[in-house]
Coordinates of C-alpha atoms in Angstrom, one line a residue:
M115 CA 125.5 169.3 119.7
R116 CA 124.4 166.4 117.6
H117 CA 121.1 165.0 116.7
F118 CA 120.1 161.4 115.8
L119 CA 118.1 161.9 112.7
H120 CA 119.5 159.6 110.0
I121 CA 121.9 156.6 109.9
A122 CA 123.5 158.5 107.0
D123 CA 124.7 161.2 109.3
Y124 CA 127.0 158.9 111.3
S125 CA 130.3 157.3 110.2
P126 CA 130.9 153.5 110.4
R127 CA 133.2 154.2 113.3
E128 CA 130.6 156.1 115.2
L129 CA 127.9 153.5 114.6
K130 CA 130.2 150.7 115.7
A131 CA 131.0 152.7 118.9
M132 CA 127.3 153.0 119.6
L133 CA 126.8 149.3 119.0
D134 CA 129.6 148.5 121.4
L135 CA 128.2 150.8 124.0
A136 CA 124.7 149.2 123.6
D137 CA 126.2 145.8 124.1
K138 CA 128.1 147.0 127.2
L139 CA 125.0 148.6 128.7
K140 CA 122.9 145.5 128.0
K141 CA 125.4 143.3 129.8
E142 CA 125.7 145.8 132.6
R143 CA 121.9 145.7 133.0
A144 CA 121.9 141.9 133.1
R145 CA 124.5 141.9 135.9
G146 CA 122.4 144.0 138.2
G147 CA 121.8 147.5 136.7
N148 CA 123.1 150.4 134.8
R149 CA 125.1 153.3 136.2
P150 CA 123.0 156.5 136.5
L151 CA 124.8 158.1 133.5
L152 CA 121.8 160.3 132.8
K153 CA 120.9 161.3 136.4
G154 CA 118.9 164.5 136.4
R155 CA 118.2 164.4 132.7
V156 CA 114.8 164.4 131.2
L157 CA 113.7 163.2 127.7
G158 CA 110.6 164.8 126.2
M159 CA 108.8 162.3 124.0
V160 CA 106.6 163.8 121.3
F161 CA 104.1 161.3 119.6
Q162 CA 102.0 161.8 116.6
K163 CA 101.7 158.0 116.1
P164 CA 100.9 155.6 119.0
S165 CA 103.5 153.1 119.9
L166 CA 104.3 150.2 122.2
R167 CA 108.0 149.7 121.6
T168 CA 109.1 153.3 121.0
R169 CA 107.3 154.7 124.1
V170 CA 108.2 151.9 126.6
S171 CA 111.8 151.3 125.3
F172 CA 112.7 155.0 125.6
D173 CA 110.9 155.4 128.9
M174 CA 112.7 152.4 130.4
A175 CA 116.0 153.4 128.9
M176 CA 115.9 156.7 130.7
R177 CA 114.8 155.1 134.0
H178 CA 117.6 152.5 133.8
L179 CA 120.1 155.3 133.3
G180 CA 118.9 157.4 136.2
G181 CA 116.9 159.9 134.2
D182 CA 113.2 160.5 133.4
A183 CA 111.0 160.6 130.4
L184 CA 107.9 162.7 129.7
Y185 CA 105.3 161.4 127.3
L186 CA 103.4 164.0 125.2
S187 CA 100.4 162.7 123.3
P188 CA 99.2 163.9 119.9
A189 CA 96.2 165.6 121.6
E190 CA 98.5 167.5 124.0
I191 CA 100.7 169.1 121.3
G192 CA 99.1 168.9 117.9
L193 CA 102.5 169.2 116.2
G194 CA 102.3 171.7 113.3
Q195 CA 98.6 172.2 113.9
R196 CA 97.8 173.6 117.3
E197 CA 101.3 175.1 117.5
S198 CA 104.1 175.4 114.9
V199 CA 106.9 172.9 115.0
A200 CA 109.4 175.8 115.6
D201 CA 107.5 177.0 118.6
V202 CA 107.2 173.5 120.1
A203 CA 110.9 172.9 119.6
R204 CA 111.9 176.1 121.3
V205 CA 109.4 175.7 124.2
L206 CA 110.4 172.1 124.9
S207 CA 114.1 173.0 124.7
G208 CA 113.6 175.1 127.8
Y209 CA 112.1 172.2 129.8
V210 CA 113.9 169.0 128.8
D211 CA 117.4 167.9 127.9
A212 CA 116.5 166.1 124.7
I213 CA 113.5 165.5 122.4
M214 CA 112.4 162.3 120.8
A215 CA 109.7 162.6 118.2
R216 CA 107.7 159.9 116.4
T217 CA 105.9 161.6 113.5
F218 CA 104.2 161.1 110.2
S219 CA 106.1 163.8 108.3
H220 CA 109.9 163.6 108.2
Q221 CA 109.9 167.4 107.7
H222 CA 108.6 167.8 111.2
I223 CA 111.7 165.9 112.5
L224 CA 114.0 168.2 110.5
D225 CA 112.2 171.3 111.7
L226 CA 112.4 170.2 115.3
A227 CA 116.2 169.7 114.9
Q228 CA 116.5 173.1 113.2
W229 CA 114.8 175.0 116.0
A230 CA 115.6 173.0 119.2
S231 CA 118.6 173.9 121.3
V232 CA 118.7 170.3 122.7
P233 CA 119.4 167.1 120.8
V234 CA 116.6 165.7 118.8
I235 CA 116.1 161.9 118.2
N236 CA 114.1 160.6 115.3
G237 CA 111.8 157.9 116.8
L238 CA 110.2 157.3 113.4
S239 CA 109.1 159.3 110.4
D240 CA 107.7 158.6 106.9
Y241 CA 111.3 158.6 105.6
N242 CA 113.3 156.5 108.0
H243 CA 113.6 154.7 111.3
P244 CA 117.2 155.0 112.5
C245 CA 116.6 153.8 116.1
Q246 CA 115.1 150.6 114.7
A247 CA 118.1 150.1 112.4
L248 CA 120.6 150.4 115.3
A249 CA 118.6 147.8 117.2
D250 CA 118.6 145.6 114.1
A251 CA 122.3 145.8 113.8
L252 CA 122.8 145.1 117.5
T253 CA 120.6 141.9 117.1
I254 CA 122.5 140.7 114.1
Q255 CA 125.8 141.3 115.8
E256 CA 124.7 139.4 118.9
R257 CA 123.4 136.4 116.8
K258 CA 126.1 136.4 114.1
G259 CA 129.1 138.0 115.7
R260 CA 129.4 140.6 112.9
L261 CA 127.7 142.4 110.1
K262 CA 130.7 142.7 107.7
G263 CA 130.2 140.2 104.8
L264 CA 126.8 139.0 105.9
R265 CA 123.8 138.8 103.5
V266 CA 120.8 140.7 104.8
A267 CA 117.6 140.2 102.8
Y268 CA 114.5 142.4 103.2
V269 CA 111.2 141.3 101.8
G270 CA 108.5 143.9 101.7
D271 CA 107.8 147.6 101.3
G272 CA 110.7 149.9 100.4
F273 CA 109.6 152.4 103.1
N274 CA 111.1 153.9 106.2
V275 CA 112.4 150.8 108.0
A276 CA 114.0 149.5 104.8
N277 CA 115.6 152.9 104.1
S278 CA 117.5 152.9 107.5
L279 CA 118.3 149.1 107.3
L280 CA 119.9 149.6 103.8
H281 CA 122.0 152.5 105.1
I282 CA 123.3 150.7 108.2
C283 CA 124.1 147.5 106.3
A284 CA 126.0 149.5 103.7
K285 CA 127.8 151.5 106.3
L286 CA 128.9 148.4 108.2
G287 CA 129.7 146.2 105.2
A288 CA 126.8 143.8 105.1
H289 CA 125.4 142.9 101.7
F290 CA 121.8 144.0 101.3
S291 CA 119.1 142.7 99.0
I292 CA 115.5 143.8 98.9
A293 CA 112.5 142.4 97.1
S294 CA 109.5 144.7 96.7
P295 CA 106.5 144.7 94.4
A296 CA 106.5 147.1 91.4
G297 CA 105.6 150.5 92.7
Y298 CA 106.8 149.9 96.2
E299 CA 110.5 150.0 95.7
L300 CA 113.1 152.1 97.5
T301 CA 113.4 155.6 96.1
P302 CA 116.4 156.3 93.8
R303 CA 117.8 158.8 96.3
V304 CA 117.9 156.3 99.1
V305 CA 119.5 153.7 96.9
A306 CA 122.1 156.2 95.6
L307 CA 123.1 157.2 99.1
G308 CA 123.3 153.5 100.1
G309 CA 125.5 152.9 97.0
E310 CA 128.0 155.5 98.2
F311 CA 128.2 153.8 101.6
A312 CA 128.5 150.4 100.1
A313 CA 131.3 151.5 97.8
A314 CA 133.2 152.6 100.8
S315 CA 132.6 149.5 102.9
G316 CA 132.9 146.9 100.1
S317 CA 129.3 145.7 100.4
A318 CA 126.8 145.1 97.6
I319 CA 123.2 146.1 97.1
R320 CA 120.7 144.1 95.1
L321 CA 117.2 145.3 94.1
T322 CA 114.6 142.8 92.8
H323 CA 110.9 142.1 92.5
D324 CA 111.4 138.4 93.3
P325 CA 111.5 137.4 97.1
R326 CA 113.1 134.1 96.3
E327 CA 116.0 135.8 94.6
A328 CA 116.5 138.2 97.5
V329 CA 116.4 135.5 100.2
Q330 CA 118.7 133.0 98.4
D331 CA 121.6 132.2 100.8
A332 CA 120.7 135.0 103.1
D333 CA 122.1 135.1 106.7
V334 CA 119.3 137.4 107.8
V335 CA 115.7 137.6 106.5
Y336 CA 113.8 140.7 107.5
T337 CA 110.2 141.7 106.9
D338 CA 107.7 144.3 108.0
T339 CA 104.0 144.9 107.8
W340 CA 102.6 145.6 104.3
T341 CA 100.4 148.5 105.5
S342 CA 102.1 151.0 107.8
M343 CA 100.2 153.4 110.1
G344 CA 98.6 156.1 108.0
Q345 CA 98.2 153.8 105.0
E346 CA 95.1 152.0 106.3
Q347 CA 93.0 153.1 103.3
E348 CA 95.4 151.2 101.0
A349 CA 95.3 147.9 103.0
E350 CA 93.4 145.8 100.5
I351 CA 95.3 147.2 97.5
R352 CA 98.5 146.4 99.4
R353 CA 97.4 142.9 100.3
Q354 CA 97.0 142.2 96.6
A355 CA 100.2 143.8 95.5
F356 CA 102.3 141.9 98.2
A357 CA 100.8 138.5 97.5
G358 CA 103.7 136.1 97.2
F359 CA 105.9 138.2 99.5
Q360 CA 105.1 136.4 102.7
V361 CA 108.0 135.1 104.8
N362 CA 107.0 131.5 105.4
D363 CA 108.8 128.1 105.7
D364 CA 109.1 127.7 102.0
L365 CA 110.7 131.1 101.4
L366 CA 112.9 130.8 104.5
G367 CA 114.2 127.4 103.2
L368 CA 116.1 129.3 100.5
A369 CA 118.2 131.2 103.1
R370 CA 121.2 129.7 104.9
P371 CA 120.4 126.9 107.4
D372 CA 121.4 129.1 110.3
A373 CA 119.6 132.2 109.1
I374 CA 117.8 134.4 111.5
V375 CA 114.4 136.2 111.0
L376 CA 113.8 139.8 112.0
H377 CA 110.6 141.9 112.1
C378 CA 110.4 145.4 113.5
L379 CA 106.8 144.8 114.8
P380 CA 103.9 145.1 115.1
A381 CA 103.3 142.0 112.9
H382 CA 100.2 141.1 111.0
R383 CA 100.6 137.4 111.4
G384 CA 99.3 135.4 108.5
E385 CA 100.1 138.3 106.1
E386 CA 103.8 139.2 105.8
I387 CA 104.9 136.5 108.1
T388 CA 103.5 133.1 109.4
D389 CA 103.2 132.0 112.9
A390 CA 105.5 129.1 112.2
V391 CA 108.3 131.5 111.2
M392 CA 107.6 134.2 113.8
D393 CA 107.6 131.7 116.7
G394 CA 110.1 129.3 115.1
P395 CA 113.7 128.5 115.9
H396 CA 115.1 131.0 113.4
S397 CA 113.2 133.9 114.9
A398 CA 115.1 136.7 116.7
V399 CA 112.1 139.0 116.6
F400 CA 111.6 139.4 120.4
Q401 CA 115.4 139.7 121.1
Q402 CA 115.3 142.5 118.4
A403 CA 112.3 144.2 120.2
E404 CA 114.2 144.2 123.5
N405 CA 117.3 145.6 121.8
R406 CA 115.4 148.7 120.9
M407 CA 115.8 149.7 124.6
H408 CA 119.5 148.9 124.7
A409 CA 120.3 150.5 121.4
Q410 CA 118.5 153.7 122.5
K411 CA 120.4 153.8 125.7
A412 CA 123.5 154.1 123.6
I413 CA 122.0 156.9 121.6
L414 CA 120.9 158.7 124.7
V415 CA 124.3 158.4 126.4
H416 CA 126.0 159.4 123.2
L417 CA 124.0 162.6 123.0
L418 CA 123.5 163.5 126.7
A419 CA 126.1 162.1 129.0
E420 CA 128.3 164.8 130.5
K421 CA 127.0 167.3 127.9
P422 CA 125.3 170.5 129.1
K423 CA 122.6 171.8 126.9
T424 CA 124.2 175.1 125.9
A425 CA 124.4 174.8 122.2
P426 CA 122.3 177.3 120.2
A427 CA 119.7 176.2 117.7
R428 CA 121.2 175.5 114.2
K429 CA 120.0 174.1 110.9
P430 CA 120.7 170.4 110.2
A431 CA 123.5 169.5 107.8
A432 CA 122.7 169.9 104.1
R433 CA 121.9 166.2 103.5
A434 CA 119.6 166.1 106.5
G435 CA 117.8 169.3 105.5
K436 CA 116.4 168.0 102.2
K437 CA 112.8 167.0 102.3
P438 CA 112.5 163.5 101.0
A439 CA 110.7 163.1 97.7
R440 CA 107.3 161.3 97.9
R441 CA 107.6 157.8 96.8
R442 CA 104.3 157.7 95.0

């Protein structure tokens, strides 16, 4: 049994296979519908954070593939509060075929995977967002034909989305640059791990505090909200720290003429990105949002198709089992 917890856990070959499967399933859907590859399967969806894309994309992915999804709200479970994570994992394992969790603490994801006897999918944590990264890679591949050798620039907070984006770019051979204000950089551990993957694929990683340097000649320009869920009390401090990091027409003009713009959403229009860019000819934001569903279909099929849920609970691999250091 495998989980989907980190991009780092998967080889470039496995990631490419999932991207190819996502592309195949997307085209199959466009031609009239997907085969019921997950008929009779049920995905339990555990939410600590509310979501539009994560909830709807996983729900519809299961429906398209002939299965079903069960939404479990924060009030219904109280993960780690009303019941221990270990107990929730073992109870749900008796009811559903897989668990997707969207949490604040990454340790909750790791604990679910340790105690569940069904596959666990990381739908978001304070450490990373691997489902988003796979959808990002699918979008880049659709628009550019490849990732290998492309220049991907991220402008914003070195947080969960950036962590997974760095790792999938490094795994698949795309050059990655990131511009973040001082104090909001990627953690050394994330960068070091990305460096290992980049050395194997032949890509390069560049860290800077200058958005213009990061975006110069980029094929892909990516941004995210400056204030993530759970950081609302820091909103004004962050707006001041990220002044000058907005993706606008001026900044985009430094990228390649055919560059695409990505944003994982929700967007705070007028802060990290302007309306002109978000709705402009370079934007692939809403194609990227749709691709969450298709990328997650590939993850679900990879984990569940033709696989009975008989594996015993086990601890995650050593790398996955480390609790990420706090950034600040």
